[in-house]
PDB file of C-alpha atoms and ligand atoms in Angstrom:
ATOM      1  CA  MET A   1      86.191  82.946  96.542  1.00 51.00           C
ATOM      2  CA  THR A   2      86.550  81.650  92.852  1.00 54.00           C
ATOM      3  CA  ASN A   3      89.718  79.945  93.012  1.00 63.00           C
ATOM      4  CA  THR A   4      92.059  78.285  95.919  1.00 91.00           C
ATOM      5  CA  THR A   5      95.420  79.055  94.811  1.00 96.00           C
ATOM      6  CA  ILE A   6      95.979  82.587  93.110  1.00 97.00           C
ATOM      7  CA  ASP A   7      99.171  82.974  91.775  1.00 98.00           C
ATOM      8  CA  ILE A   8     101.069  86.501  91.029  1.00 98.00           C
ATOM      9  CA  PRO A   9     103.864  86.779  89.120  1.00 98.00           C
ATOM     10  CA  GLY A  10     106.693  89.277  90.067  1.00 98.00           C
ATOM     11  CA  TYR A  11     106.048  92.774  89.277  1.00 98.00           C
ATOM     12  CA  GLU A  12     102.071  92.317  89.176  1.00 98.00           C
ATOM     13  CA  GLY A  13      98.643  92.039  91.174  1.00 98.00           C
ATOM     14  CA  ARG A  14      95.946  89.952  91.529  1.00 98.00           C
ATOM     15  CA  ALA A  15      92.200  91.236  93.394  1.00 97.00           C
ATOM     16  CA  THR A  16      90.305  88.156  94.701  1.00 97.00           C
ATOM     17  CA  ARG A  17      86.848  88.560  96.590  1.00 96.00           C
ATOM     18  CA  LEU A  18      85.955  86.435  99.694  1.00 97.00           C
ATOM     19  CA  GLU A  19      83.516  85.904 102.094  1.00 97.00           C
ATOM     20  CA  LYS A  20      83.142  86.275 106.175  1.00 98.00           C
ATOM     21  CA  ASN A  21      85.204  83.810 107.682  1.00 98.00           C
ATOM     22  CA  ASN A  22      87.330  82.766 104.720  1.00 97.00           C
ATOM     23  CA  THR A  23      90.564  82.287 106.117  1.00 98.00           C
ATOM     24  CA  PHE A  24      93.777  82.645 103.550  1.00 98.00           C
ATOM     25  CA  ARG A  25      97.143  82.713 103.483  1.00 98.00           C
ATOM     26  CA  VAL A  26      99.641  85.241 101.493  1.00 98.00           C
ATOM     27  CA  ILE A  27     102.600  83.024 100.491  1.00 98.00           C
ATOM     28  CA  ASP A  28     106.428  84.423  99.440  1.00 98.00           C
ATOM     29  CA  MET A  29     106.871  81.716  96.920  1.00 98.00           C
ATOM     30  CA  GLU A  30     110.501  82.462  96.799  1.00 98.00           C
ATOM     31  CA  GLY A  31     111.772  84.703  99.719  1.00 98.00           C
ATOM     32  CA  CYS A  32     112.762  87.988 100.256  1.00 98.00           C
ATOM     33  CA  GLN A  33     109.424  89.433  98.562  1.00 98.00           C
ATOM     34  CA  ILE A  34     107.191  92.607  99.926  1.00 98.00           C
ATOM     35  CA  ALA A  35     103.584  91.831  99.643  1.00 98.00           C
ATOM     36  CA  ASP A  36     101.281  94.645  99.626  1.00 98.00           C
ATOM     37  CA  MET A  37      97.652  93.963 100.779  1.00 98.00           C
ATOM     38  CA  PHE A  38      95.149  95.937  99.958  1.00 98.00           C
ATOM     39  CA  VAL A  39      91.607  95.270 101.774  1.00 98.00           C
ATOM     40  CA  ILE A  40      88.363  96.554 100.322  1.00 98.00           C
ATOM     41  CA  SER A  41      84.768  95.909 102.021  1.00 98.00           C
ATOM     42  CA  ALA A  42      83.000  94.005  99.569  1.00 97.00           C
ATOM     43  CA  GLU A  43      79.766  96.093 100.482  1.00 97.00           C
ATOM     44  CA  ASP A  44      80.729  99.455 100.216  1.00 97.00           C
ATOM     45  CA  ASN A  45      84.075 100.133  98.177  1.00 95.00           C
ATOM     46  CA  SER A  46      84.544 103.351 100.264  1.00 96.00           C
ATOM     47  CA  GLU A  47      85.116 101.265 103.228  1.00 98.00           C
ATOM     48  CA  PHE A  48      88.727  99.972 103.084  1.00 98.00           C
ATOM     49  CA  PHE A  49      91.918  98.786 105.543  1.00 98.00           C
ATOM     50  CA  SER A  50      93.162 101.971 107.233  1.00 98.00           C
ATOM     51  CA  PRO A  51      96.824 101.823 108.765  1.00 98.00           C
ATOM     52  CA  ALA A  52      96.603 104.606 110.417  1.00 98.00           C
ATOM     53  CA  LEU A  53      93.072 103.720 112.481  1.00 98.00           C
ATOM     54  CA  THR A  54      94.576 100.255 113.090  1.00 98.00           C
ATOM     55  CA  LYS A  55      97.594 101.432 114.776  1.00 98.00           C
ATOM     56  CA  GLN A  56      95.218 103.501 116.989  1.00 98.00           C
ATOM     57  CA  VAL A  57      93.370 100.649 118.193  1.00 98.00           C
ATOM     58  CA  ILE A  58      96.000  97.964 118.462  1.00 98.00           C
ATOM     59  CA  PHE A  59      98.508 100.819 119.830  1.00 98.00           C
ATOM     60  CA  ARG A  60     101.639  99.788 118.011  1.00 96.00           C
ATOM     61  CA  THR A  61     103.438 100.153 115.221  1.00 96.00           C
ATOM     62  CA  VAL A  62     102.314  97.270 112.956  1.00 97.00           C
ATOM     63  CA  ALA A  63      99.790  94.126 113.723  1.00 98.00           C
ATOM     64  CA  LYS A  64     100.732  90.860 114.740  1.00 98.00           C
ATOM     65  CA  PRO A  65      98.883  87.582 115.041  1.00 98.00           C
ATOM     66  CA  GLY A  66      96.159  88.105 117.600  1.00 98.00           C
ATOM     67  CA  ASP A  67      95.282  91.701 116.225  1.00 98.00           C
ATOM     68  CA  TYR A  68      92.439  92.587 114.054  1.00 98.00           C
ATOM     69  CA  ILE A  69      93.095  95.558 111.155  1.00 98.00           C
ATOM     70  CA  TYR A  70      90.601  97.775 111.227  1.00 98.00           C
ATOM     71  CA  SER A  71      88.934  99.610 107.987  1.00 98.00           C
ATOM     72  CA  ASN A  72      88.704 103.072 108.346  1.00 98.00           C
ATOM     73  CA  ARG A  73      85.232 102.930 109.827  1.00 98.00           C
ATOM     74  CA  ARG A  74      86.161 101.658 112.692  1.00 98.00           C
ATOM     75  CA  ARG A  75      84.925  97.865 112.035  1.00 98.00           C
ATOM     76  CA  PRO A  76      87.352  94.974 112.326  1.00 98.00           C
ATOM     77  CA  MET A  77      88.408  93.443 108.519  1.00 98.00           C
ATOM     78  CA  LEU A  78      90.266  90.734 108.946  1.00 98.00           C
ATOM     79  CA  THR A  79      92.318  89.038 112.095  1.00 98.00           C
ATOM     80  CA  PHE A  80      95.301  88.106 111.469  1.00 98.00           C
ATOM     81  CA  LEU A  81      95.832  84.243 112.279  1.00 98.00           C
ATOM     82  CA  ASN A  82      99.335  83.530 111.799  1.00 98.00           C
ATOM     83  CA  ASP A  83     102.917  84.116 110.827  1.00 98.00           C
ATOM     84  CA  THR A  84     106.125  81.966 109.667  1.00 98.00           C
ATOM     85  CA  SER A  85     108.030  84.543 108.336  1.00 98.00           C
ATOM     86  CA  PRO A  86     110.771  86.404 111.019  1.00 97.00           C
ATOM     87  CA  GLY A  87     108.572  89.390 110.441  1.00 94.00           C
ATOM     88  CA  PRO A  88     109.129  92.822 110.594  1.00 97.00           C
ATOM     89  CA  HIS A  89     106.061  93.924 108.237  1.00 98.00           C
ATOM     90  CA  ASP A  90     104.949  97.495 108.095  1.00 98.00           C
ATOM     91  CA  MET A  91     102.138  99.696 108.279  1.00 98.00           C
ATOM     92  CA  SER A  92     103.604 102.888 107.513  1.00 97.00           C
ATOM     93  CA  PHE A  93     104.460 103.429 103.776  1.00 97.00           C
ATOM     94  CA  ALA A  94     102.332 104.441 100.814  1.00 97.00           C
ATOM     95  CA  PRO A  95     102.443 101.855  98.155  1.00 98.00           C
ATOM     96  CA  CYS A  96     105.165 102.267  95.214  1.00 97.00           C
ATOM     97  CA  ASP A  97     104.078 104.942  92.667  1.00 97.00           C
ATOM     98  CA  PRO A  98     105.682 106.624  89.210  1.00 97.00           C
ATOM     99  CA  GLY A  99     107.478 109.051  91.428  1.00 97.00           C
ATOM    100  CA  PHE A 100     108.992 106.948  93.751  1.00 96.00           C
ATOM    101  CA  TYR A 101     111.050 105.280  91.057  1.00 96.00           C
ATOM    102  CA  ILE A 102     112.032 108.688  89.421  1.00 96.00           C
ATOM    103  CA  ASP A 103     113.156 110.053  93.180  1.00 95.00           C
ATOM    104  CA  LEU A 104     115.170 106.429  93.398  1.00 93.00           C
ATOM    105  CA  GLY A 105     116.913 107.308  89.851  1.00 93.00           C
ATOM    106  CA  GLY A 106     114.466 105.143  87.656  1.00 93.00           C
ATOM    107  CA  ASP A 107     111.884 106.281  85.445  1.00 93.00           C
ATOM    108  CA  ALA A 108     107.817 106.653  85.242  1.00 92.00           C
ATOM    109  CA  SER A 109     107.389 103.536  83.437  1.00 96.00           C
ATOM    110  CA  HIS A 110     109.092 101.409  85.947  1.00 97.00           C
ATOM    111  CA  PRO A 111     106.232  98.472  87.479  1.00 98.00           C
ATOM    112  CA  ASN A 112     104.531  99.938  90.676  1.00 98.00           C
ATOM    113  CA  CYS A 113     102.249  99.019  93.507  1.00 98.00           C
ATOM    114  CA  ARG A 114     100.247 101.737  92.776  1.00 98.00           C
ATOM    115  CA  ASP A 115      99.501 100.947  89.046  1.00 97.00           C
ATOM    116  CA  ASN A 116      99.570  97.439  90.264  1.00 98.00           C
ATOM    117  CA  PHE A 117      96.289  98.083  92.164  1.00 98.00           C
ATOM    118  CA  TYR A 118      94.765  99.466  89.702  1.00 97.00           C
ATOM    119  CA  LYS A 119      94.926  97.068  86.662  1.00 98.00           C
ATOM    120  CA  ALA A 120      94.302  94.117  89.435  1.00 98.00           C
ATOM    121  CA  ILE A 121      90.771  95.881  91.013  1.00 97.00           C
ATOM    122  CA  GLY A 122      90.225  97.257  87.257  1.00 97.00           C
ATOM    123  CA  GLU A 123      89.615  92.927  86.431  1.00 96.00           C
ATOM    124  CA  LEU A 124      86.671  93.076  88.760  1.00 95.00           C
ATOM    125  CA  ASP A 125      85.064  96.030  87.346  1.00 94.00           C
ATOM    126  CA  ILE A 126      85.991  98.248  90.501  1.00 94.00           C
ATOM    127  CA  THR A 127      87.464 102.267  90.134  1.00 92.00           C
ATOM    128  CA  ILE A 128      88.775 103.179  93.558  1.00 94.00           C
ATOM    129  CA  GLU A 129      91.125 106.322  93.395  1.00 93.00           C
ATOM    130  CA  PRO A 130      93.453 107.079  94.717  1.00 93.00           C
ATOM    131  CA  PRO A 131      94.300 103.692  96.482  1.00 94.00           C
ATOM    132  CA  PRO A 132      94.196 103.104  99.974  1.00 97.00           C
ATOM    133  CA  ASP A 133      97.223 102.558 102.279  1.00 98.00           C
ATOM    134  CA  PRO A 134      98.414  98.866 102.077  1.00 98.00           C
ATOM    135  CA  PHE A 135      99.410  96.575 104.680  1.00 98.00           C
ATOM    136  CA  ASN A 136     103.161  95.762 103.767  1.00 98.00           C
ATOM    137  CA  LEU A 137     103.996  92.347 104.174  1.00 98.00           C
ATOM    138  CA  PHE A 138     107.421  91.458 104.628  1.00 98.00           C
ATOM    139  CA  GLN A 139     108.804  94.668 104.775  1.00 98.00           C
ATOM    140  CA  ASN A 140     111.611  95.449 106.513  1.00 97.00           C
ATOM    141  CA  THR A 141     111.339  98.675 107.615  1.00 94.00           C
ATOM    142  CA  VAL A 142     111.467  99.599 111.218  1.00 92.00           C
ATOM    143  CA  PRO A 143     111.036 103.065 112.775  1.00 92.00           C
ATOM    144  CA  LYS A 144     113.720 103.660 115.416  1.00 93.00           C
ATOM    145  CA  ALA A 145     113.036 105.836 118.422  1.00 93.00           C
ATOM    146  CA  ASN A 146     114.408 109.188 116.931  1.00 96.00           C
ATOM    147  CA  GLY A 147     111.506 108.779 113.810  1.00 93.00           C
ATOM    148  CA  ASP A 148     113.523 107.629 111.386  1.00 94.00           C
ATOM    149  CA  PHE A 149     113.137 104.711 109.233  1.00 94.00           C
ATOM    150  CA  GLU A 150     115.709 101.425 109.098  1.00 92.00           C
ATOM    151  CA  VAL A 151     115.270  99.820 105.974  1.00 91.00           C
ATOM    152  CA  GLY A 152     116.377  95.640 105.849  1.00 95.00           C
ATOM    153  CA  LYS A 153     116.869  93.838 103.134  1.00 96.00           C
ATOM    154  CA  THR A 154     113.455  91.734 102.918  1.00 97.00           C
ATOM    155  CA  LEU A 155     113.813  88.516 105.718  1.00 98.00           C
ATOM    156  CA  SER A 156     111.192  85.904 104.426  1.00 98.00           C
ATOM    157  CA  LYS A 157     112.379  82.701 103.050  1.00 98.00           C
ATOM    158  CA  ALA A 158     111.319  81.028 100.518  1.00 98.00           C
ATOM    159  CA  GLY A 159     107.303  79.051 101.410  1.00 98.00           C
ATOM    160  CA  ASP A 160     106.910  81.557 104.317  1.00 98.00           C
ATOM    161  CA  TYR A 161     103.091  82.877 104.896  1.00 98.00           C
ATOM    162  CA  VAL A 162     100.949  84.982 106.516  1.00 98.00           C
ATOM    163  CA  GLU A 163      97.458  83.692 107.269  1.00 98.00           C
ATOM    164  CA  PHE A 164      94.256  86.020 107.927  1.00 98.00           C
ATOM    165  CA  ARG A 165      90.660  85.441 108.360  1.00 98.00           C
ATOM    166  CA  ALA A 166      88.072  87.539 107.077  1.00 98.00           C
ATOM    167  CA  GLU A 167      85.591  89.024 109.430  1.00 98.00           C
ATOM    168  CA  MET A 168      83.221  90.705 106.581  1.00 98.00           C
ATOM    169  CA  ASP A 169      82.831  90.338 102.782  1.00 98.00           C
ATOM    170  CA  VAL A 170      86.040  91.902 101.524  1.00 98.00           C
ATOM    171  CA  ILE A 171      88.218  92.373  98.318  1.00 98.00           C
ATOM    172  CA  ILE A 172      91.729  91.812  98.480  1.00 98.00           C
ATOM    173  CA  VAL A 173      94.174  93.394  96.523  1.00 98.00           C
ATOM    174  CA  ILE A 174      97.859  91.451  96.809  1.00 98.00           C
ATOM    175  CA  THR A 175     100.763  93.051  94.539  1.00 98.00           C
ATOM    176  CA  ALA A 176     104.021  91.735  94.748  1.00 98.00           C
ATOM    177  CA  CYS A 177     106.272  94.553  95.310  1.00 98.00           C
ATOM    178  CA  SER A 178     108.871  96.402  92.471  1.00 97.00           C
ATOM    179  CA  VAL A 179     111.168  98.043  94.091  1.00 97.00           C
ATOM    180  CA  ASP A 180     114.388  96.491  92.513  1.00 95.00           C
ATOM    181  CA  LEU A 181     115.904  99.508  93.042  1.00 94.00           C
ATOM    182  CA  PRO A 182     118.078 100.562  96.273  1.00 93.00           C
ATOM    183  CA  VAL A 183     116.747 102.318  99.096  1.00 91.00           C
ATOM    184  CA  GLU A 184     118.769 104.185 101.061  1.00 89.00           C
ATOM    185  CA  GLY A 185     121.356 101.801 100.177  1.00 90.00           C
ATOM    186  CA  ILE A 186     119.818  98.586 100.874  1.00 92.00           C
ATOM    187  CA  ASP A 187     118.187  96.360  98.107  1.00 94.00           C
ATOM    188  CA  ALA A 188     115.163  95.327 100.198  1.00 96.00           C
ATOM    189  CA  LEU A 189     114.444  92.440  97.365  1.00 96.00           C
ATOM    190  CA  GLY A 190     117.490  91.357  96.545  1.00 94.00           C
ATOM    191  CA  GLY A 191     117.332  92.934  92.787  1.00 94.00           C
ATOM    192  CA  LYS A 192     114.197  91.348  91.204  1.00 97.00           C
ATOM    193  CA  SER A 193     110.821  91.152  92.006  1.00 98.00           C
ATOM    194  CA  THR A 194     109.216  87.393  92.386  1.00 98.00           C
ATOM    195  CA  PRO A 195     106.357  85.446  92.655  1.00 98.00           C
ATOM    196  CA  LEU A 196     103.779  85.358  95.692  1.00 98.00           C
ATOM    197  CA  ARG A 197     100.832  83.180  96.023  1.00 98.00           C
ATOM    198  CA  ILE A 198      97.188  83.652  97.788  1.00 98.00           C
ATOM    199  CA  GLN A 199      96.052  80.268  99.138  1.00 98.00           C
ATOM    200  CA  LYS A 200      92.180  79.800 100.681  1.00 95.00           C
ATOM    201  CA  VAL A 201      92.723  77.299 103.507  1.00 93.00           C
TER     202      VAL A 201
HETATM  203 ZN1   ZN B   1     105.881  98.074  95.989  1.00 89.43          ZN
END
């Protein structure tokens, strides 16, 4: 990791390399912000974080401190170390994309995590198509017993963070989710996308 602090403006994303045993935090700078986190093996970009495989191994709908998160090859990529936010987090949703905003009544030019992933990873001269699925940090979509999702406003406060340790050399991409339109009547971000920070510790 070249820089110890990487600031991510609202509606944007950033990518960085981490070595095995590096520890880092993803910080919600102003509160009420969703952070999509993508994790890719630095050695082989076809190996990346798999929410489905991770859920199969940990046997719960979302990882919590103490859990590994796993690659599509069943190898631990990160250890989830610490969480100062009230949660919840989400490991069920794909990154938002132009069609998501069209469905919400917006237009295809709306900023979105999919395009921000391409842009961030492109700055490292890497192409991955389509994007892997992310770990949606601070995202308050809780599965109910009947299978529906309950959508809620994001509960994290300014300065809340989640902390991870890399278990292999990885590239992480963090996007400040752009979902500033209501979903099921809920304004998850309070109307606008706000900054995040990646902090090596
Ligand atoms: Zn998003």
